Short mmCIF file of C-alpha atoms in Angstrom, two decimals:
data_model
loop_
_atom_site.label_atom_id
_atom_site.label_comp_id
_atom_site.label_asym_id
_atom_site.label_seq_id
_atom_site.Cartn_x
_atom_site.Cartn_y
_atom_site.Cartn_z
CA MET A 1032 0.00 0.00 0.00
CA VAL A 1033 1.38 3.42 -0.99
CA VAL A 1034 0.07 6.57 0.67
CA GLY A 1035 0.61 9.61 -1.55
CA GLY A 1036 0.79 9.73 -5.33
CA GLY A 1037 3.49 12.36 -5.63
CA ALA A 1038 6.83 11.97 -7.37
CA SER A 1039 8.23 9.24 -5.11
CA GLY A 1040 4.88 7.53 -4.56
CA CYS A 1041 4.20 7.15 -8.29
CA VAL A 1042 7.59 5.59 -8.88
CA VAL A 1043 7.49 3.10 -6.02
CA ALA A 1044 3.88 2.09 -6.73
CA ALA A 1045 4.45 1.58 -10.46
CA ARG A 1046 7.64 -0.40 -10.02
CA LEU A 1047 6.21 -2.68 -7.35
CA ALA A 1048 3.09 -3.37 -9.43
CA SER A 1049 4.96 -3.97 -12.69
CA GLU A 1050 8.18 -5.68 -11.58
CA GLY A 1051 7.54 -7.09 -8.15
CA ASP A 1052 4.18 -8.69 -8.92
CA TYR A 1053 2.76 -6.99 -5.85
CA LYS A 1054 -0.88 -5.98 -5.56
CA VAL A 1055 -0.54 -2.24 -4.90
CA LEU A 1056 -3.16 0.21 -3.68
CA LEU A 1057 -2.13 3.84 -4.32
CA LEU A 1058 -4.06 6.41 -2.30
CA GLU A 1059 -3.78 10.03 -3.46
CA ALA A 1060 -5.57 12.89 -1.69
CA GLY A 1061 -5.61 15.09 -4.79
CA TYR A 1062 -7.05 15.02 -8.27
CA SER A 1063 -6.26 13.49 -11.65
CA ASN A 1064 -3.23 14.96 -13.41
CA LYS A 1065 -4.94 14.93 -16.81
CA HIS A 1066 -5.63 18.59 -17.50
CA PRO A 1067 -4.41 20.67 -20.48
CA LEU A 1068 -2.81 23.37 -18.33
CA LEU A 1069 -0.97 20.77 -16.29
CA ASP A 1070 0.31 19.11 -19.45
CA MET A 1071 1.82 22.25 -20.99
CA PRO A 1072 5.18 23.37 -19.57
CA PRO A 1073 4.15 26.98 -18.75
CA GLY A 1074 0.88 25.94 -17.11
CA ILE A 1075 2.47 26.36 -13.68
CA PHE A 1076 2.16 30.13 -13.92
CA LYS A 1077 -1.60 29.86 -14.32
CA MET A 1078 -1.84 27.28 -11.56
CA ILE A 1079 0.46 28.67 -8.87
CA ASN A 1080 -1.80 31.48 -7.65
CA GLY A 1081 -4.95 29.54 -6.93
CA THR A 1082 -6.22 26.14 -8.08
CA LYS A 1083 -7.58 22.91 -6.68
CA TYR A 1084 -4.42 21.19 -7.94
CA MET A 1085 -2.38 22.96 -5.27
CA ARG A 1086 -2.73 22.80 -1.50
CA TYR A 1087 -1.68 26.03 0.20
CA HIS A 1088 -0.10 25.61 3.62
CA LYS A 1089 0.00 28.88 5.53
CA THR A 1090 2.92 29.09 7.91
CA VAL A 1091 2.60 30.08 11.51
CA ALA A 1092 3.76 33.65 12.14
CA GLN A 1093 7.53 33.88 11.77
CA PRO A 1094 8.98 36.13 14.52
CA HIS A 1095 12.36 36.48 12.78
CA LEU A 1096 10.51 37.76 9.67
CA ASN A 1097 8.59 40.39 11.66
CA ASN A 1098 5.74 37.91 12.25
CA ARG A 1099 5.15 37.46 8.55
CA VAL A 1100 2.87 34.59 7.46
CA HIS A 1101 3.62 33.15 4.04
CA GLU A 1102 2.55 30.13 2.03
CA ILE A 1103 4.04 26.81 0.96
CA PRO A 1104 2.09 25.48 -2.04
CA GLN A 1105 2.23 21.74 -2.55
CA GLY A 1106 0.89 19.61 -5.38
CA HIS A 1107 -2.61 18.25 -4.70
CA VAL A 1108 -2.75 16.00 -7.73
CA LEU A 1109 -1.50 12.66 -8.97
CA GLY A 1110 2.19 13.19 -9.66
CA GLY A 1111 2.43 15.73 -6.83
CA GLY A 1112 4.93 18.48 -7.45
CA SER A 1113 6.03 16.86 -10.72
CA SER A 1114 2.55 17.64 -12.14
CA VAL A 1115 2.50 21.32 -11.18
CA ASN A 1116 6.11 22.52 -10.89
CA ALA A 1117 8.46 24.26 -13.33
CA GLN A 1118 9.98 20.87 -14.29
CA VAL A 1119 13.66 21.77 -13.76
CA TYR A 1120 15.71 18.57 -13.83
CA MET A 1121 18.34 18.77 -11.11
CA ARG A 1122 19.96 16.10 -8.97
CA GLY A 1123 22.27 18.07 -6.70
CA ARG A 1124 25.97 17.36 -6.46
CA PRO A 1125 27.76 14.10 -5.60
CA ALA A 1126 28.89 15.46 -2.25
CA ASP A 1127 25.25 15.74 -1.13
CA TYR A 1128 24.85 11.97 -1.24
CA ASP A 1129 28.35 11.18 -0.03
CA ASP A 1130 27.43 13.24 3.05
CA TRP A 1131 24.27 11.17 3.52
CA HIS A 1132 26.34 8.01 3.37
CA SER A 1133 28.81 9.35 5.93
CA GLU A 1134 25.97 10.31 8.25
CA LEU A 1135 24.38 6.86 7.98
CA ARG A 1136 27.61 4.86 8.08
CA GLY A 1137 27.77 2.27 10.82
CA SER A 1138 24.12 1.30 10.63
CA ASN A 1139 23.41 1.18 6.93
CA ASP A 1140 22.46 -2.50 6.96
CA GLY A 1141 23.98 -3.01 3.53
CA VAL A 1142 22.37 0.06 1.97
CA ASP A 1143 24.79 2.63 0.61
CA TRP A 1144 23.57 6.17 -0.04
CA ASP A 1145 26.69 7.69 -1.59
CA TRP A 1146 26.83 9.13 -5.11
CA ASN A 1147 27.93 5.85 -6.68
CA ALA A 1148 24.91 4.15 -5.14
CA VAL A 1149 22.26 6.67 -6.25
CA LEU A 1150 23.67 7.52 -9.70
CA PRO A 1151 22.40 4.31 -11.35
CA HIS A 1152 18.87 5.21 -10.29
CA PHE A 1153 19.12 8.66 -11.86
CA ARG A 1154 20.57 7.20 -15.06
CA ASN A 1155 18.07 4.35 -15.34
CA MET A 1156 15.08 6.67 -14.89
CA GLU A 1157 16.29 9.13 -17.52
CA ASP A 1158 15.67 9.46 -21.25
CA ASN A 1159 17.78 12.50 -22.07
CA ASN A 1160 17.31 14.14 -25.48
CA ARG A 1161 20.94 15.33 -25.67
CA LEU A 1162 23.14 13.37 -23.27
CA ASN A 1163 23.99 9.67 -22.99
CA ASN A 1164 27.17 9.01 -21.02
CA ASP A 1165 28.43 7.85 -17.65
CA LEU A 1166 26.25 10.46 -15.91
CA HIS A 1167 23.13 10.44 -18.10
CA GLY A 1168 20.81 7.76 -19.41
CA SER A 1169 18.74 7.12 -22.50
CA GLY A 1170 15.60 5.02 -22.72
CA GLY A 1171 14.26 5.54 -19.20
CA ALA A 1172 10.71 6.50 -18.29
CA LEU A 1173 11.42 10.14 -17.46
CA LEU A 1174 11.77 12.40 -20.51
CA VAL A 1175 14.50 15.00 -19.92
CA SER A 1176 14.98 17.71 -22.53
CA ASP A 1177 16.59 21.02 -23.32
CA PRO A 1178 14.18 23.99 -23.27
CA GLY A 1179 11.93 24.03 -26.32
CA HIS A 1180 11.97 27.81 -26.43
CA VAL A 1181 14.46 30.30 -24.96
CA ASP A 1182 13.42 33.90 -24.43
CA HIS A 1183 15.75 36.74 -25.43
CA LEU A 1184 16.05 37.90 -21.81
CA SER A 1185 17.27 34.46 -20.74
CA ARG A 1186 20.09 34.62 -23.27
CA LEU A 1187 21.06 38.10 -22.09
CA PHE A 1188 21.17 36.84 -18.49
CA VAL A 1189 23.51 33.99 -19.43
CA LYS A 1190 25.86 36.34 -21.25
CA SER A 1191 25.92 38.92 -18.46
CA VAL A 1192 26.69 36.38 -15.73
CA GLN A 1193 29.58 35.15 -17.88
CA GLY A 1194 30.66 38.79 -17.97
CA LEU A 1195 30.96 38.59 -14.18
CA GLY A 1196 33.53 35.82 -14.53
CA GLU A 1197 31.35 32.72 -14.23
CA PRO A 1198 31.92 29.90 -16.75
CA PHE A 1199 29.25 28.67 -19.13
CA THR A 1200 28.00 25.31 -17.91
CA PRO A 1201 26.31 23.08 -20.50
CA ASP A 1202 25.11 20.54 -17.92
CA PHE A 1203 24.33 21.41 -14.30
CA ASN A 1204 24.11 17.66 -13.62
CA GLY A 1205 27.54 17.09 -15.12
CA LYS A 1206 31.01 17.11 -13.67
CA ARG A 1207 30.80 20.78 -12.62
CA GLN A 1208 27.79 22.47 -11.05
CA ARG A 1209 29.30 25.95 -10.90
CA GLY A 1210 28.52 28.39 -13.69
CA VAL A 1211 25.67 29.79 -15.77
CA GLY A 1212 23.68 28.14 -18.52
CA PHE A 1213 20.36 26.64 -19.51
CA TYR A 1214 18.50 24.11 -17.42
CA GLN A 1215 17.14 20.82 -18.65
CA PHE A 1216 13.51 19.99 -17.97
CA MET A 1217 11.22 17.05 -17.37
CA ASN A 1218 9.20 17.49 -20.56
CA ARG A 1219 9.33 16.74 -24.26
CA ASN A 1220 7.72 18.37 -27.30
CA GLY A 1221 5.62 20.73 -25.22
CA ARG A 1222 4.27 18.11 -22.82
CA ARG A 1223 5.16 17.62 -19.18
CA SER A 1224 6.83 14.36 -18.20
CA SER A 1225 5.56 14.06 -14.65
CA ALA A 1226 5.97 11.04 -12.42
CA ALA A 1227 2.31 10.32 -13.14
CA TYR A 1228 2.78 10.29 -16.91
CA ALA A 1229 6.17 8.58 -16.83
CA TYR A 1230 5.30 5.83 -14.36
CA ILE A 1231 1.56 5.56 -13.69
CA THR A 1232 0.09 6.01 -17.18
CA PRO A 1233 1.92 2.94 -18.58
CA GLN A 1234 0.45 0.88 -15.69
CA GLU A 1235 -3.16 2.05 -15.92
CA SER A 1236 -4.34 -1.30 -17.29
CA ASN A 1237 -2.18 -3.33 -14.91
CA PRO A 1238 -4.51 -5.32 -12.60
CA ASN A 1239 -1.82 -5.21 -9.91
CA LEU A 1240 -2.26 -1.44 -9.47
CA THR A 1241 -5.36 0.18 -7.99
CA ILE A 1242 -5.48 3.98 -7.75
CA ARG A 1243 -7.95 5.89 -5.60
CA LEU A 1244 -7.98 9.66 -6.00
CA GLN A 1245 -9.40 12.21 -3.52
CA ALA A 1246 -8.57 9.66 -0.83
CA GLU A 1247 -7.32 11.60 2.21
CA VAL A 1248 -5.44 9.27 4.56
CA HIS A 1249 -6.15 10.14 8.17
CA SER A 1250 -4.04 7.62 10.05
CA LEU A 1251 -2.32 4.28 10.00
CA VAL A 1252 -3.82 1.11 11.43
CA ILE A 1253 -1.24 -0.33 13.82
CA GLU A 1254 -1.46 -3.61 15.71
CA ASN A 1255 1.33 -5.18 17.75
CA ASP A 1256 3.75 -2.48 16.61
CA THR A 1257 3.03 -3.36 12.97
CA ALA A 1258 1.39 -1.20 10.29
CA ILE A 1259 -1.40 -3.29 8.78
CA GLY A 1260 -3.41 -0.65 6.92
CA VAL A 1261 -4.80 2.87 6.89
CA LYS A 1262 -7.96 4.84 7.48
CA TYR A 1263 -8.91 7.33 4.78
CA ALA A 1264 -11.78 9.60 3.80
CA ASP A 1265 -13.18 9.52 0.27
CA LYS A 1266 -14.37 12.66 -1.57
CA SER A 1267 -17.77 12.43 0.13
CA GLY A 1268 -16.13 12.30 3.56
CA ARG A 1269 -16.97 8.67 4.24
CA ILE A 1270 -14.27 6.89 6.27
CA HIS A 1271 -12.79 3.63 4.98
CA THR A 1272 -10.37 1.22 6.61
CA VAL A 1273 -8.20 -0.84 4.27
CA HIS A 1274 -5.66 -3.49 5.26
CA CYS A 1275 -2.54 -4.78 3.58
CA THR A 1276 -0.64 -8.03 3.85
CA ARG A 1277 2.87 -6.67 3.30
CA GLU A 1278 3.88 -3.04 3.89
CA VAL A 1279 2.62 0.51 4.04
CA VAL A 1280 4.82 3.05 2.25
CA LEU A 1281 4.28 6.69 3.19
CA ALA A 1282 4.96 9.14 0.37
CA ALA A 1283 2.62 12.00 1.24
CA GLY A 1284 5.28 14.72 1.28
CA SER A 1285 7.30 16.46 3.95
CA LEU A 1286 4.32 18.34 5.41
CA ILE A 1287 1.72 15.55 5.36
CA THR A 1288 3.81 12.43 6.03
CA PRO A 1289 4.75 13.64 9.56
CA LYS A 1290 1.11 14.65 10.11
CA ILE A 1291 -0.07 11.11 9.32
CA LEU A 1292 2.61 9.62 11.55
CA MET A 1293 1.68 11.84 14.47
CA LEU A 1294 -2.07 11.28 14.04
CA SER A 1295 -1.21 7.57 14.26
CA GLY A 1296 0.59 8.03 17.58
CA ILE A 1297 4.10 8.00 16.12
CA GLY A 1298 6.14 11.05 17.04
CA PRO A 1299 7.25 13.27 19.93
CA ARG A 1300 5.48 11.98 23.03
CA GLU A 1301 5.01 15.35 24.73
CA HIS A 1302 3.52 17.00 21.63
CA LEU A 1303 1.14 14.12 20.99
CA GLU A 1304 -0.07 13.97 24.57
CA ASP A 1305 -0.56 17.74 24.64
CA ILE A 1306 -3.20 17.42 21.94
CA GLY A 1307 -4.78 14.24 23.24
CA ILE A 1308 -3.17 11.55 21.10
CA THR A 1309 -1.86 8.40 22.77
CA CYS A 1310 1.79 7.94 21.89
CA LYS A 1311 2.34 4.45 20.51
CA ASN A 1312 5.95 4.98 19.45
CA HIS A 1313 8.02 7.88 20.73
CA LEU A 1314 10.11 9.26 17.85
CA ALA A 1315 11.30 12.76 18.70
CA GLY A 1316 12.34 13.53 15.12
CA VAL A 1317 8.90 13.30 13.51
CA GLY A 1318 8.06 16.79 12.23
CA GLN A 1319 11.48 18.17 13.15
CA ASN A 1320 14.37 19.03 10.81
CA LEU A 1321 12.14 20.78 8.23
CA ILE A 1322 14.50 22.08 5.53
CA ASP A 1323 13.55 24.21 2.54
CA HIS A 1324 15.47 26.27 0.01
CA PRO A 1325 14.78 29.98 0.69
CA GLU A 1326 14.30 32.16 -2.39
CA VAL A 1327 14.34 35.95 -2.79
CA PRO A 1328 13.53 37.77 -6.06
CA ILE A 1329 15.32 40.58 -7.89
CA THR A 1330 12.81 42.15 -10.26
CA ALA A 1331 13.36 44.72 -13.00
CA ARG A 1332 11.29 46.54 -15.60
CA VAL A 1333 12.72 45.95 -19.08
CA LYS A 1334 12.80 48.07 -22.21
CA GLY A 1335 10.63 46.74 -25.00
CA LYS A 1336 8.14 43.91 -25.07
CA HIS A 1337 10.43 41.11 -23.98
CA GLY A 1338 9.57 38.15 -21.80
CA TYR A 1339 6.30 36.36 -21.15
CA TYR A 1340 4.09 39.20 -19.90
CA LYS A 1341 0.49 38.47 -21.03
CA GLN A 1342 1.64 35.67 -23.34
CA GLY A 1343 -1.11 33.50 -21.90
CA GLU A 1344 -3.88 36.04 -22.49
CA GLY A 1345 -6.03 37.24 -25.40
CA TRP A 1346 -4.65 37.29 -28.92
CA ARG A 1347 -1.16 36.36 -27.69
CA MET A 1348 -2.52 33.15 -26.22
CA LEU A 1349 -4.26 32.34 -29.52
CA LYS A 1350 -1.10 33.11 -31.51
CA ASN A 1351 1.09 30.99 -29.25
CA GLY A 1352 -1.43 28.15 -29.26
CA LEU A 1353 -1.62 28.19 -33.06
CA GLN A 1354 2.19 28.18 -33.36
CA PHE A 1355 2.38 25.23 -31.01
CA LYS A 1356 -0.36 23.27 -32.79
CA MET A 1357 1.03 23.91 -36.28
CA PHE A 1358 4.77 23.81 -35.70
CA GLY A 1359 5.32 22.42 -32.20
CA SER A 1360 7.32 25.51 -31.27
CA GLY A 1361 7.04 28.83 -29.48
CA PRO A 1362 6.55 29.97 -25.87
CA ILE A 1363 4.25 27.08 -24.99
CA THR A 1364 7.24 24.73 -25.19
CA SER A 1365 8.98 26.71 -22.42
CA ALA A 1366 8.43 26.11 -18.72
CA GLY A 1367 8.88 29.88 -18.23
CA VAL A 1368 12.31 29.57 -16.65
CA GLU A 1369 15.03 28.53 -19.08
CA ALA A 1370 18.31 29.79 -17.62
CA GLY A 1371 20.03 29.71 -14.27
CA ALA A 1372 23.29 29.68 -12.42
CA PHE A 1373 25.19 28.22 -9.46
CA VAL A 1374 27.71 30.59 -7.88
CA ASN A 1375 29.68 31.23 -4.72
CA PRO A 1376 29.85 35.03 -4.52
CA THR A 1377 32.44 35.18 -1.74
CA SER A 1378 34.69 32.26 -2.76
CA PRO A 1379 34.12 31.47 -6.46
CA ASN A 1380 36.23 28.29 -6.56
CA ASP A 1381 34.48 26.69 -3.59
CA PRO A 1382 31.16 24.81 -3.90
CA PRO A 1383 28.29 27.11 -4.96
CA THR A 1384 26.23 28.62 -2.18
CA ILE A 1385 23.58 30.22 -4.41
CA GLN A 1386 21.38 28.92 -7.20
CA ALA A 1387 19.63 31.43 -9.47
CA PHE A 1388 16.59 31.13 -11.69
CA CYS A 1389 16.02 33.58 -14.55
CA VAL A 1390 12.27 34.13 -15.04
CA PRO A 1391 11.28 36.54 -17.86
CA ILE A 1392 8.28 37.97 -15.97
CA VAL A 1393 7.59 39.95 -12.80
CA TYR A 1394 7.49 37.05 -10.37
CA VAL A 1395 6.95 37.41 -6.60
CA ASP A 1396 5.08 35.51 -3.90
CA ARG A 1397 1.30 35.81 -3.47
CA ASP A 1398 1.54 37.88 -0.30
CA THR A 1399 3.85 40.47 -1.94
CA ARG A 1400 2.26 40.86 -5.39
CA ASP A 1401 0.68 44.19 -4.52
CA LEU A 1402 4.13 45.64 -3.70
CA VAL A 1403 5.37 45.64 -7.28
CA GLN A 1404 3.74 46.72 -10.54
CA ASP A 1405 3.24 44.06 -13.19
CA GLY A 1406 4.44 44.58 -16.75
CA TYR A 1407 7.26 43.62 -19.09
CA GLY A 1408 9.94 42.51 -16.70
CA LEU A 1409 12.61 40.09 -15.61
CA THR A 1410 13.02 38.34 -12.28
CA VAL A 1411 16.15 36.60 -11.07
CA THR A 1412 15.57 34.63 -7.89
CA THR A 1413 18.48 33.81 -5.59
CA VAL A 1414 18.30 30.58 -3.58
CA VAL A 1415 20.52 29.36 -0.72
CA VAL A 1416 21.31 25.80 -1.76
CA LYS A 1417 22.55 24.33 1.54
CA PRO A 1418 20.55 26.16 4.22
CA LYS A 1419 21.33 25.67 7.89
CA SER A 1420 17.93 26.86 9.13
CA ARG A 1421 15.59 24.17 10.38
CA GLY A 1422 11.85 24.34 10.97
CA THR A 1423 9.05 22.16 12.29
CA VAL A 1424 5.76 20.54 11.37
CA LYS A 1425 3.33 20.03 14.24
CA LEU A 1426 -0.30 19.03 14.64
CA ALA A 1427 -2.87 21.76 15.16
CA SER A 1428 -5.18 19.25 16.82
CA ALA A 1429 -6.16 15.59 16.80
CA ASN A 1430 -8.65 16.34 13.99
CA PRO A 1431 -7.30 14.96 10.68
CA LYS A 1432 -9.11 17.70 8.78
CA ASP A 1433 -6.94 20.41 10.34
CA MET A 1434 -3.89 21.51 8.39
CA PRO A 1435 -0.57 21.01 10.18
CA LEU A 1436 1.23 23.91 11.82
CA VAL A 1437 4.25 24.63 9.63
CA SER A 1438 7.15 26.81 10.74
CA PRO A 1439 9.85 26.71 8.03
CA ASN A 1440 12.14 29.32 9.65
CA LEU A 1441 13.48 30.46 6.27
CA LEU A 1442 16.66 32.55 6.70
CA LYS A 1443 16.54 32.21 10.48
CA HIS A 1444 20.15 31.01 10.68
CA SER A 1445 22.49 33.97 10.30
CA ASP A 1446 24.69 32.07 7.81
CA ASP A 1447 21.69 31.62 5.50
CA MET A 1448 20.88 35.33 5.65
CA ASP A 1449 24.49 36.29 5.01
CA ALA A 1450 24.65 33.95 2.00
CA MET A 1451 21.39 35.35 0.63
CA ILE A 1452 22.60 38.94 0.91
CA GLU A 1453 25.78 38.07 -0.97
CA GLY A 1454 23.71 36.31 -3.62
CA GLN A 1455 21.51 39.37 -4.01
CA LYS A 1456 24.51 41.64 -4.39
CA PHE A 1457 26.11 39.36 -6.97
CA PHE A 1458 23.07 39.13 -9.23
CA LEU A 1459 22.23 42.81 -8.84
CA ARG A 1460 25.59 43.31 -10.56
CA ALA A 1461 24.35 41.15 -13.44
CA PHE A 1462 21.58 43.68 -14.10
CA ASP A 1463 24.29 46.33 -14.47
CA THR A 1464 26.44 44.20 -16.77
CA MET A 1465 26.36 44.13 -20.56
CA PRO A 1466 24.42 43.01 -22.51
CA LEU A 1467 21.56 42.72 -19.99
CA SER A 1468 22.10 46.26 -18.72
CA GLU A 1469 21.16 47.67 -22.15
CA HIS A 1470 17.69 46.15 -21.86
CA VAL A 1471 16.93 46.99 -18.22
CA ASP A 1472 14.83 50.08 -17.65
CA ARG A 1473 15.11 49.99 -13.85
CA VAL A 1474 15.41 47.57 -10.98
CA MET A 1475 12.18 47.62 -8.94
CA LEU A 1476 13.07 45.15 -6.19
CA PRO A 1477 15.07 45.52 -4.05
CA ASP A 1478 14.93 49.31 -3.85
CA PRO A 1479 18.00 50.47 -5.82
CA LYS A 1480 18.36 53.46 -3.48
CA GLU A 1481 18.81 51.14 -0.48
CA LYS A 1482 21.95 49.09 -1.12
CA SER A 1483 23.37 48.54 2.37
CA ASP A 1484 23.55 45.06 3.87
CA GLU A 1485 21.01 46.10 6.49
CA ALA A 1486 18.60 47.29 3.80
CA LEU A 1487 19.01 44.02 1.92
CA ARG A 1488 18.51 42.09 5.15
CA ASN A 1489 15.17 43.82 5.71
CA TYR A 1490 14.23 43.30 2.09
CA CYS A 1491 14.97 39.58 2.30
CA LYS A 1492 12.82 39.26 5.39
CA ARG A 1493 9.86 40.79 3.56
CA PHE A 1494 10.23 38.90 0.27
CA VAL A 1495 11.75 35.51 1.10
CA LYS A 1496 9.60 32.63 -0.06
CA THR A 1497 9.75 28.87 -0.38
CA ASN A 1498 11.50 27.36 -3.37
CA TYR A 1499 8.86 24.59 -2.99
CA HIS A 1500 11.35 22.05 -1.64
CA PRO A 1501 10.33 21.09 1.93
CA ALA A 1502 12.30 18.07 3.12
CA GLY A 1503 13.70 16.19 6.10
CA THR A 1504 10.74 15.89 8.49
CA ALA A 1505 11.07 12.10 8.96
CA ARG A 1506 14.71 11.73 8.17
CA MET A 1507 16.94 8.70 7.93
CA GLY A 1508 19.65 8.44 10.55
CA LYS A 1509 22.06 6.02 12.15
CA ASP A 1510 21.31 3.81 15.12
CA GLY A 1511 21.45 5.76 18.35
CA ASP A 1512 20.50 9.08 16.75
CA PRO A 1513 17.53 10.26 18.86
CA MET A 1514 16.18 12.36 15.97
CA ALA A 1515 16.36 9.58 13.36
CA VAL A 1516 12.84 8.56 12.35
CA LEU A 1517 13.99 6.04 9.73
CA ASP A 1518 16.79 3.58 9.38
CA PRO A 1519 18.79 3.58 6.11
CA ARG A 1520 16.32 1.09 4.61
CA MET A 1521 13.65 3.78 4.97
CA ARG A 1522 11.90 1.79 7.72
CA VAL A 1523 10.17 3.67 10.52
CA ARG A 1524 12.01 2.79 13.70
CA GLY A 1525 9.95 0.77 16.16
CA ILE A 1526 7.11 -0.04 13.72
CA LYS A 1527 7.25 -3.06 11.44
CA GLY A 1528 5.88 -2.96 7.91
CA LEU A 1529 6.16 0.82 7.53
CA ARG A 1530 8.50 2.87 5.35
CA VAL A 1531 8.80 6.49 4.19
CA CYS A 1532 10.24 7.21 0.75
CA ASP A 1533 9.45 10.86 0.01
CA LEU A 1534 11.57 13.96 0.70
CA SER A 1535 10.73 13.59 4.39
CA ALA A 1536 13.39 10.87 4.49
CA MET A 1537 16.26 13.13 3.39
CA PRO A 1538 18.95 13.53 6.07
CA ASN A 1539 19.85 16.86 4.45
CA ILE A 1540 18.63 18.68 1.38
CA ASN A 1541 20.45 18.42 -1.94
CA ALA A 1542 21.97 21.47 -3.63
CA GLY A 1543 19.32 22.16 -6.25
CA ASN A 1544 15.78 21.24 -7.23
CA THR A 1545 14.35 18.22 -5.46
CA GLN A 1546 11.97 16.53 -7.91
CA ALA A 1547 14.51 14.17 -9.44
CA PRO A 1548 15.89 13.19 -6.00
CA ALA A 1549 12.33 12.45 -4.83
CA MET A 1550 11.86 10.08 -7.75
CA MET A 1551 15.24 8.51 -7.07
CA MET A 1552 14.17 7.83 -3.49
CA GLY A 1553 10.98 6.13 -4.68
CA ASP A 1554 13.04 4.06 -7.08
CA ARG A 1555 15.47 2.99 -4.36
CA CYS A 1556 12.61 2.17 -2.01
CA ALA A 1557 11.15 -0.17 -4.64
CA ASP A 1558 14.51 -1.89 -5.05
CA ILE A 1559 14.90 -2.26 -1.28
CA ILE A 1560 11.41 -3.78 -0.91
CA MET A 1561 11.99 -6.18 -3.82
CA GLY A 1562 15.31 -7.27 -2.33
CA HIS A 1563 17.54 -5.82 -5.05
CA ILE A 1564 19.50 -3.82 -2.46
#
């Protein structure tokens, strides 16, 4: 039984049903992924600001951000984030996984988590349209492609960052992460390659796989310290109890997986008892160690009608749709963010501390949209790739219908804030560097008249947002680690027949986008269950 049909859940469910000859029930709280706007790469920008395919978690007030409350959108659809995100294909760097392995060493029970162990999963999943070598695969289920359309502003950004001394990088998943270049994406020929399309669609007629949508899992059924099933509510609200004969795999995401565990009596004893839940298995780390990549925008008005402003409206939408239908080209084949960079502003030859995304629109979070005027513009977002800040996920009550209390603590650690300020300063220089500078009318955010570190610090507090990568809330750890929820085989400690394979299980976050790592973790979980590892 798999709880959660996101990126990792789709992979583990499909592989177990197709290769392991298991009877698999996949329970997904959200909706079907089959919708035209979800299929098209730029559909995210119509979906992000309000749709049933996203679930919007409001944070608790953040004292270090002047009590600001912001949102963490999460996919509420089969395929999870892979069905609604910007589709950037990024694995992180080898050192991320070597660090996992070092942290788990001594109790890994024969499961290695270093780069050499995870690389075959990335390669086997991948069907890359340009690369086929020792780092990239061809013929896998996941379609990975170069951008189908590159906006003029994206090309100017790449040239200007090179003008600042950064090398051009043709493959951010190659031997060198540092530099500026164009991302690869999980799509092909103007259609998204989500985990749902890549893994579930080919199994739709497989009698071993049963999928139930709008099935909100409330809790696990546990007997004799063994997970034997779950309780869930269907779309009408009726409660069902289903049992399994083998295992329950939780893949509901880093905000909902710990909620389900705690509602089932698995988690920090004091917190559970405070809200009236009997603690069946004290695991202090459940809901702790929340990690997310913090992101802050730099937004400028541009000269001329460049970028994607209003390209999805009126006659422009009709023109772009016609070009796509007739020629398979044009803006519809772009995910809306084609270029990016990895840099270390203070020590260029050391591992990058900042990732940047070049978005040829005015792009800010929902709670700050009224602070900047829309129009023809360019946004470069700066992201701290290895944040030290840690947050929490807690229960609001014992009622499964209540959303969890999420406190991400973005930029709370002073090192994260310092890194973000340096990232802002570096990419503000890019706006003043040829050839981009010739096309910039004015920088709108941050205020160009306020350039001090203190001014940037205050600006970051007001505009920081999630990069949509929450992770770590039920992390793997070695024996004896009081905060380790899972062992290295992704098994929940103290409960038999229960694993977690989504981003919750990450000991630390990877340096870059997290969708591909989530799928890798589902793939490894399937191999572990089937005895291949």
